mmCIF file of C-alpha atoms in Angstrom:
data_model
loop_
_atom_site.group_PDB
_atom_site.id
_atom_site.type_symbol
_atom_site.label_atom_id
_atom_site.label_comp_id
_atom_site.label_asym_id
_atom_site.label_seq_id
_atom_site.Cartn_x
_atom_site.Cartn_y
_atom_site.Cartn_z
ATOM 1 C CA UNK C 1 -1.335 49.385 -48.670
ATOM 2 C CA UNK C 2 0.731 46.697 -47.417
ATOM 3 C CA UNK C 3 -0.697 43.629 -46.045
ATOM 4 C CA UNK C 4 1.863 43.030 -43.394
ATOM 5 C CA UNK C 5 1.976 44.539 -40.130
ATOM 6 C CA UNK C 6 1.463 48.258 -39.639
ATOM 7 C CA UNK C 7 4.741 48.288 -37.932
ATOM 8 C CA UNK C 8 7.784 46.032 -37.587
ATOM 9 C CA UNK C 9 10.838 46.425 -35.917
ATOM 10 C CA UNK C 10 13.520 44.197 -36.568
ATOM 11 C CA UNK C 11 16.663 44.215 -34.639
ATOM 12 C CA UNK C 12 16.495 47.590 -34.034
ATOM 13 C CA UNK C 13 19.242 48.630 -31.747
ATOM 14 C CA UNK C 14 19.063 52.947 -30.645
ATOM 15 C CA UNK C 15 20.162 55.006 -28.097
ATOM 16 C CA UNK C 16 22.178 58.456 -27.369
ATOM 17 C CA UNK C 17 25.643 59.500 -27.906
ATOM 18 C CA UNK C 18 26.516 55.727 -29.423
ATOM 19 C CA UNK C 19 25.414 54.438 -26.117
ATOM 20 C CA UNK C 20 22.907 51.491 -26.882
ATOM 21 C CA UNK C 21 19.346 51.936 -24.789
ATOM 22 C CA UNK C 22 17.389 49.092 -26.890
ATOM 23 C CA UNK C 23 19.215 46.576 -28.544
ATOM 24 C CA UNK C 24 18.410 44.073 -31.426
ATOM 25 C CA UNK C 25 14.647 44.147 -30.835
ATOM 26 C CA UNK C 26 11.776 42.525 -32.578
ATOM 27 C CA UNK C 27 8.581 43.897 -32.346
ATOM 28 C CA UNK C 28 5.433 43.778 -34.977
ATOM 29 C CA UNK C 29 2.039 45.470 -34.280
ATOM 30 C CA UNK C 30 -1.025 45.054 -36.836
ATOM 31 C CA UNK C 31 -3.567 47.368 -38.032
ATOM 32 C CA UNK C 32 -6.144 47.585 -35.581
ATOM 33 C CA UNK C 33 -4.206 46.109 -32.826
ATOM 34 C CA UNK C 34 -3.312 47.631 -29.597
ATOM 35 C CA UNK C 35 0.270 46.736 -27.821
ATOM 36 C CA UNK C 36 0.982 47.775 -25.126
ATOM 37 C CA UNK C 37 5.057 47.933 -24.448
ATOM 38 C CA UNK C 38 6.077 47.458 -20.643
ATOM 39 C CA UNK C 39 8.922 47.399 -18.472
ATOM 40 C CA UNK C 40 10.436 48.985 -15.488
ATOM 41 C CA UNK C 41 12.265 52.774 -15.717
ATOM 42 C CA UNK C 42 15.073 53.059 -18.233
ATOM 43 C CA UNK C 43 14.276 49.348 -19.960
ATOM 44 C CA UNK C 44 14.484 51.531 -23.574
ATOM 45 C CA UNK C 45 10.510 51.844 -23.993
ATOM 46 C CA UNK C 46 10.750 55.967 -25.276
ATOM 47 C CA UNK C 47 13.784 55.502 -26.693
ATOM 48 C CA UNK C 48 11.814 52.596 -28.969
ATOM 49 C CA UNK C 49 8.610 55.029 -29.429
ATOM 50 C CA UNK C 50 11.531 57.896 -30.586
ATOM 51 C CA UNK C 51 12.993 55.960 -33.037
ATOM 52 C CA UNK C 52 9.732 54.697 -34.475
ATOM 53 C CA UNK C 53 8.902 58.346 -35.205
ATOM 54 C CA UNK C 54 12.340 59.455 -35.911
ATOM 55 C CA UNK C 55 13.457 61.409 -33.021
ATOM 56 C CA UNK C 56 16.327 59.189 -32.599
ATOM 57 C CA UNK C 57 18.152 57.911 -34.978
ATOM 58 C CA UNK C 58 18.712 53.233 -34.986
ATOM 59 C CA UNK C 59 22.354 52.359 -34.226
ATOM 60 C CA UNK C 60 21.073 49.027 -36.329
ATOM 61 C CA UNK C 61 18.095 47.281 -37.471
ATOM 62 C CA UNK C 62 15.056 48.046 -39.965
ATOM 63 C CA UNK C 63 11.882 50.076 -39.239
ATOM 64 C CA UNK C 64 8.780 49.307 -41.321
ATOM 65 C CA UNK C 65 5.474 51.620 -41.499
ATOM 66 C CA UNK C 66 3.208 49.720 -43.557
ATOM 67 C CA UNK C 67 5.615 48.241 -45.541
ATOM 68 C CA UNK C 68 8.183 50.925 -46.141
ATOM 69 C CA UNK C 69 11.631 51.135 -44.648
ATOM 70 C CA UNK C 70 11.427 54.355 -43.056
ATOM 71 C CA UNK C 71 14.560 54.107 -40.762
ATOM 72 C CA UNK C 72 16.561 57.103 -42.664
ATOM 73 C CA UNK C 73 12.956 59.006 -42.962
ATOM 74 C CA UNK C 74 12.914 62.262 -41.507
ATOM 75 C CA UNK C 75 10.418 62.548 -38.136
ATOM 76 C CA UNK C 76 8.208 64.832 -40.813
ATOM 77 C CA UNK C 77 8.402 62.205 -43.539
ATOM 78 C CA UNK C 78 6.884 60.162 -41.319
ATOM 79 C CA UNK C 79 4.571 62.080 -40.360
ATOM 80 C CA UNK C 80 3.354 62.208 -43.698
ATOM 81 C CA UNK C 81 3.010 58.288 -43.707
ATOM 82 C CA UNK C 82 0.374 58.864 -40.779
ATOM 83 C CA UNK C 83 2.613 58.494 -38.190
ATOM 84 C CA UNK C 84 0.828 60.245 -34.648
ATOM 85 C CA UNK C 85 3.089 60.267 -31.680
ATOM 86 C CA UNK C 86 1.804 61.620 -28.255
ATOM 87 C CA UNK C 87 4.868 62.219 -26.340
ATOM 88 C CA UNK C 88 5.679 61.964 -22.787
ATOM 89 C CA UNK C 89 4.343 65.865 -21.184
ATOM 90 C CA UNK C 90 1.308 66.198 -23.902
ATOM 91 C CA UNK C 91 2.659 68.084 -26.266
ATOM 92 C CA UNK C 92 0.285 70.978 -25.640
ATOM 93 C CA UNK C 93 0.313 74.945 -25.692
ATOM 94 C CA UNK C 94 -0.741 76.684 -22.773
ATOM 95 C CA UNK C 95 -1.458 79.794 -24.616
ATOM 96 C CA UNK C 96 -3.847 78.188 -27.263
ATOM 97 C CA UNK C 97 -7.375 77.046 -27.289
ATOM 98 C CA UNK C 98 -8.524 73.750 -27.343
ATOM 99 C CA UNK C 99 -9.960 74.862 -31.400
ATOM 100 C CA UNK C 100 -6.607 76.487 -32.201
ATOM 101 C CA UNK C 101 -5.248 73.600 -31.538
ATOM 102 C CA UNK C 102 -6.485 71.635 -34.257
ATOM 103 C CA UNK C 103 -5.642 74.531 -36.765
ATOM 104 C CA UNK C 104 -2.016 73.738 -36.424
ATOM 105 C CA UNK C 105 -0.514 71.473 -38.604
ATOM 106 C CA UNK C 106 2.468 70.817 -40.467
ATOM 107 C CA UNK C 107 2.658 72.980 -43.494
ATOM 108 C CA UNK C 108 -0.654 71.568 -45.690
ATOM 109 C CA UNK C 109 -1.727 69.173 -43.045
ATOM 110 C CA UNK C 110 -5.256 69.789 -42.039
ATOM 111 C CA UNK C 111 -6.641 68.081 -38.870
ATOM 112 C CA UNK C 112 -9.839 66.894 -38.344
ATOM 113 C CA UNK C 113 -11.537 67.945 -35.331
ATOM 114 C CA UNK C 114 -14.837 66.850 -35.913
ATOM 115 C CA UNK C 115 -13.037 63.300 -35.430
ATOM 116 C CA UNK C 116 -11.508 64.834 -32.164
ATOM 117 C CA UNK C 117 -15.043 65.399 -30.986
ATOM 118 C CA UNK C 118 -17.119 62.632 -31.941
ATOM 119 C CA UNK C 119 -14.455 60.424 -29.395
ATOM 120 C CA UNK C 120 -14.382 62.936 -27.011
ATOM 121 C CA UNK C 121 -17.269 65.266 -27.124
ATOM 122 C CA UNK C 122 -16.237 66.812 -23.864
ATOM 123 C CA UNK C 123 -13.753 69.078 -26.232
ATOM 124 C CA UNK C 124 -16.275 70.171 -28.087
ATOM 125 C CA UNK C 125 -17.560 72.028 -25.058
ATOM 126 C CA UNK C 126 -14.198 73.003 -24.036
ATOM 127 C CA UNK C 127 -13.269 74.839 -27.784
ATOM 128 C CA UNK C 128 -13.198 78.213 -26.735
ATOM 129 C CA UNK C 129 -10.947 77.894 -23.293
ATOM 130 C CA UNK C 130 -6.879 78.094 -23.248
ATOM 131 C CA UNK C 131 -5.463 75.078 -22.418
ATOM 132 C CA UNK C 132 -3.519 76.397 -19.502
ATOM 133 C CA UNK C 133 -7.061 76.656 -17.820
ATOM 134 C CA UNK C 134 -7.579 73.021 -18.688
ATOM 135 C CA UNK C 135 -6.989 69.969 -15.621
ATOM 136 C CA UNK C 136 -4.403 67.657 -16.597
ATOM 137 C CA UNK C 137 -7.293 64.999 -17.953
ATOM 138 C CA UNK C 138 -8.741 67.481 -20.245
ATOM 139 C CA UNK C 139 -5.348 68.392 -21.262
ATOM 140 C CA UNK C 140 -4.781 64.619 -22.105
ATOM 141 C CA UNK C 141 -7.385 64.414 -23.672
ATOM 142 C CA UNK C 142 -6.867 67.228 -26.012
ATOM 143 C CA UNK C 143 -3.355 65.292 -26.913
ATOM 144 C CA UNK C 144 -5.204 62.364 -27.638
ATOM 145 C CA UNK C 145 -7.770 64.306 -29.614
ATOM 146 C CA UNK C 146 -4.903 66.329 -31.308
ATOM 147 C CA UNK C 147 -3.550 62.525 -32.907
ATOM 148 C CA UNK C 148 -6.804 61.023 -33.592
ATOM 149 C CA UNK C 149 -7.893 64.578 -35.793
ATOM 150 C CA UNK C 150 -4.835 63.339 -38.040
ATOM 151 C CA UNK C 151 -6.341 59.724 -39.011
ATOM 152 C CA UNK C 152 -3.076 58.602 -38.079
ATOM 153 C CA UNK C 153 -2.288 54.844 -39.516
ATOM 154 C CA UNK C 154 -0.018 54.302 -36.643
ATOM 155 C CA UNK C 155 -0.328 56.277 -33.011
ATOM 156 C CA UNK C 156 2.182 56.084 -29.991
ATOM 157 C CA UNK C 157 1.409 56.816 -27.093
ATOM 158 C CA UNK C 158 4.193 57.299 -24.078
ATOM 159 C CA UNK C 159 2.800 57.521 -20.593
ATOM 160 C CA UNK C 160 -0.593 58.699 -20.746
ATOM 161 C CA UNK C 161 -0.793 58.930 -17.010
ATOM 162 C CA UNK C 162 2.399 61.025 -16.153
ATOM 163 C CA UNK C 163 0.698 63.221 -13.336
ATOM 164 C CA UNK C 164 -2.875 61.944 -13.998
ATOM 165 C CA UNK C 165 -4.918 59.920 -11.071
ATOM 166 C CA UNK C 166 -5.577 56.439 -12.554
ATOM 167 C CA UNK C 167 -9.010 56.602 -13.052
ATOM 168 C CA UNK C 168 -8.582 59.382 -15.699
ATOM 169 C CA UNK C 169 -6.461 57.251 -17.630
ATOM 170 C CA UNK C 170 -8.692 54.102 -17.209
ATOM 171 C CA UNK C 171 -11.552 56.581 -19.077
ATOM 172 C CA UNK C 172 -9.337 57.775 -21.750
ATOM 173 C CA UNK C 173 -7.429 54.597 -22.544
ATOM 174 C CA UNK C 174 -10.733 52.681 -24.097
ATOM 175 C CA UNK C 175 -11.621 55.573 -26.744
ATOM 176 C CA UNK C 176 -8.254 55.149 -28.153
ATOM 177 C CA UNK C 177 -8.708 51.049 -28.327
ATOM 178 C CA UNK C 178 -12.545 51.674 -29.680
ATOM 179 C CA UNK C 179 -10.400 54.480 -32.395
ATOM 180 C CA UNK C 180 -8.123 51.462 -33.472
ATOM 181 C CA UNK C 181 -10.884 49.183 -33.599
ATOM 182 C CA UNK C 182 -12.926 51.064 -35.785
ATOM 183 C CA UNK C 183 -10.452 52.858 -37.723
ATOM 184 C CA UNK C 184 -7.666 50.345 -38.094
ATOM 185 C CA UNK C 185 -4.962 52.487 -36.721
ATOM 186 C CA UNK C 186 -2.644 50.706 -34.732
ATOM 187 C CA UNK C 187 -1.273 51.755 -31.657
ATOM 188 C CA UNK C 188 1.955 50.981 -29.573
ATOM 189 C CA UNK C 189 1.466 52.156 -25.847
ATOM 190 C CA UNK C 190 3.929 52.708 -23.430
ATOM 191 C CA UNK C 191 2.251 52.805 -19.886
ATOM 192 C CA UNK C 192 3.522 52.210 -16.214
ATOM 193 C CA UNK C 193 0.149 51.505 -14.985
ATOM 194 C CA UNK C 194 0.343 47.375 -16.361
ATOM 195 C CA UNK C 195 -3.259 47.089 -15.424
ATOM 196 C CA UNK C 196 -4.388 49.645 -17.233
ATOM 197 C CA UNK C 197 -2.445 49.196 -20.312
ATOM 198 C CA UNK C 198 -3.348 44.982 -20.469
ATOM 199 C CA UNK C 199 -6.963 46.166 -19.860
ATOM 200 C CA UNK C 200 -7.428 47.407 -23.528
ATOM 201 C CA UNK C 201 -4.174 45.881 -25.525
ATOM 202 C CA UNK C 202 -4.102 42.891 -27.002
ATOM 203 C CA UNK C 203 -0.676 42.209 -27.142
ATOM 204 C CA UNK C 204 2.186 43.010 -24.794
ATOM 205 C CA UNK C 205 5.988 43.351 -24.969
ATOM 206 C CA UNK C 206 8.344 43.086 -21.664
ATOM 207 C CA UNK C 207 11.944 45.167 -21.692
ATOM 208 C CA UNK C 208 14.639 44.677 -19.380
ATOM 209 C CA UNK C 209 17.504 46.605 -19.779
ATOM 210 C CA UNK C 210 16.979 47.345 -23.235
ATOM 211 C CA UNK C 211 15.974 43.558 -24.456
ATOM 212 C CA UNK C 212 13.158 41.923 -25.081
ATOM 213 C CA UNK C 213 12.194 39.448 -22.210
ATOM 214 C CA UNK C 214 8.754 38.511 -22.743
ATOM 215 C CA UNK C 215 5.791 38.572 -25.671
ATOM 216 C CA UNK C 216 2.778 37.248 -24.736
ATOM 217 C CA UNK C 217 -1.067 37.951 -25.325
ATOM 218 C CA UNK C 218 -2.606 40.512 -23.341
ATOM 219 C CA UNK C 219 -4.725 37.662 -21.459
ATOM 220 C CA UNK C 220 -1.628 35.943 -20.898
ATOM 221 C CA UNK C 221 0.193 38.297 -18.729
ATOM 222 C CA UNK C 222 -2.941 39.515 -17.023
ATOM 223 C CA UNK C 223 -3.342 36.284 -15.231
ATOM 224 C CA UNK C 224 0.158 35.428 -15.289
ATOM 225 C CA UNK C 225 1.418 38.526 -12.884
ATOM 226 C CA UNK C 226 4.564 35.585 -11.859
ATOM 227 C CA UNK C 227 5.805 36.452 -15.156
ATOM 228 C CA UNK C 228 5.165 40.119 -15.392
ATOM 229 C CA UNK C 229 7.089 39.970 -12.050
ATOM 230 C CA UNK C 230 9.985 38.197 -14.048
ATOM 231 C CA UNK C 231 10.396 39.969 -17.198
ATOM 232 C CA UNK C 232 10.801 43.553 -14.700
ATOM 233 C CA UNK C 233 13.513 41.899 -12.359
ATOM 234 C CA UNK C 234 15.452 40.564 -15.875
ATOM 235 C CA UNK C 235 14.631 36.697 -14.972
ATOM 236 C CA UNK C 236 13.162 35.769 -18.194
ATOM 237 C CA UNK C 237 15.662 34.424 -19.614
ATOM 238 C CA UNK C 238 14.435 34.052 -22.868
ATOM 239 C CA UNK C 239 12.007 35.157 -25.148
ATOM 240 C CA UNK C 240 8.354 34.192 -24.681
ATOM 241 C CA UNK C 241 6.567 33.854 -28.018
ATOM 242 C CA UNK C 242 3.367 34.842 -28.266
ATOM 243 C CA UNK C 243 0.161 34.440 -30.419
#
């Protein structure tokens, strides 16, 4: 195991049909550690989650998971490294059950859903119902469940609230911090809510238009919402470092 960060990005420049989304960004989270990455619509924060897990391919720059250059990896190799990445829309199948669910995995891959349940024993009860009977919270949940049953080492997370009222997100969002607390994993969040995101990360990240703009501590940029407001208009002008 390496004893640097879980992941590191360095310089990493991607996008889509050789157009550049995110370009030459730095960006480190440790094991345990929960970052949250923010910025307005279209500031390259999915297109940075994609590349991490190799759904797009970097223009430029180095990806490390746990010490290995994984930026030519395939998304499965990756995988394999215990890479968990909840995309954008859940990732779910309405046709399934909740415990059929966590009988899918990739070729030998075998997930544990007695880890699903002990973080979110409300599956449990929900194991024999299709998930196209489920409301959107339990369906998130289920997503989250889904990446937690695979010990991941490193978890993304992309918009957790996409069509879910706040206050579901605000329940779900401190399992997965208490999961990389007591696991280790660490986790890179994408999140519109700011609020919710700084409530349980300890680090955050600021794109505008692709760059990085600000990096401060979580407690830094909840009481500093002047600079939040900066990094989304593109005023920071340079790079805040933080601890």
């Amino acid at each position: 195991m390496s004893d640097g960060p879980a992941l590191e990005l360095e310089a990493l420049t991607a996008g889509y049909d050789a157009a550049a989304v995110v370009r030459n960004l730095d960006l480190h989270v440790d094991a345990g550690e929960v970052v949250a990455l923010l910025g307005p619509n279209g500031a390259g924060k999915t297109t940075t989650l994609r590349a991490v897990s190799g759904l797009v391919r970097p223009m430029a720059g180095t990806i490390r998971v746990n010490g290995a250059d994984v930026a030519t990896r395939s998304p499965a190799a990756r995988a394999k490294l215990g890479i968990a990445h909840v995309p954008e829309g859940r990732g779910v199948f309405f046709g399934l059950t909740v415990a059929e669910h966590f009988r899918l995995g990739y070729r030998s891959e075998r997930l544990d859903a007695a880890v699903a349940y002990e973080y979110f024993p409300a599956l449990a009860e929900l194991q024999e119902r299709r998930v196209g009977l489920l409301s959107g919270g339990e369906q998130q949940m289920l997503a989250l469940g889904r990446a937690l049953a695979r010990r991941p080492r490193l978890m993304l997370l992309d918009e957790m609230s996409l069509g879910l009222a706040p206050v579901i997100v605000e329940r779900l969002l401190p399992v997965v911090s208490s999961f990389a607390k007591q696991s280790g994993c660490a986790v890179l969040l994408v999140e519109q809510h700011i609020h919710i995101a700084l409530a349980v990360a300890d680090r955050g990240y600021v794109l505008s238009h692709g760059e990085l703009v600000i990096h401060e501590s979580a407690d830094t940029l909840r009481t500093d919402h002047q600079l939040i407001l900066s990094g989304y208009l593109g005023e920071q002008e340079t790079t805040a470092t933080g601890t």
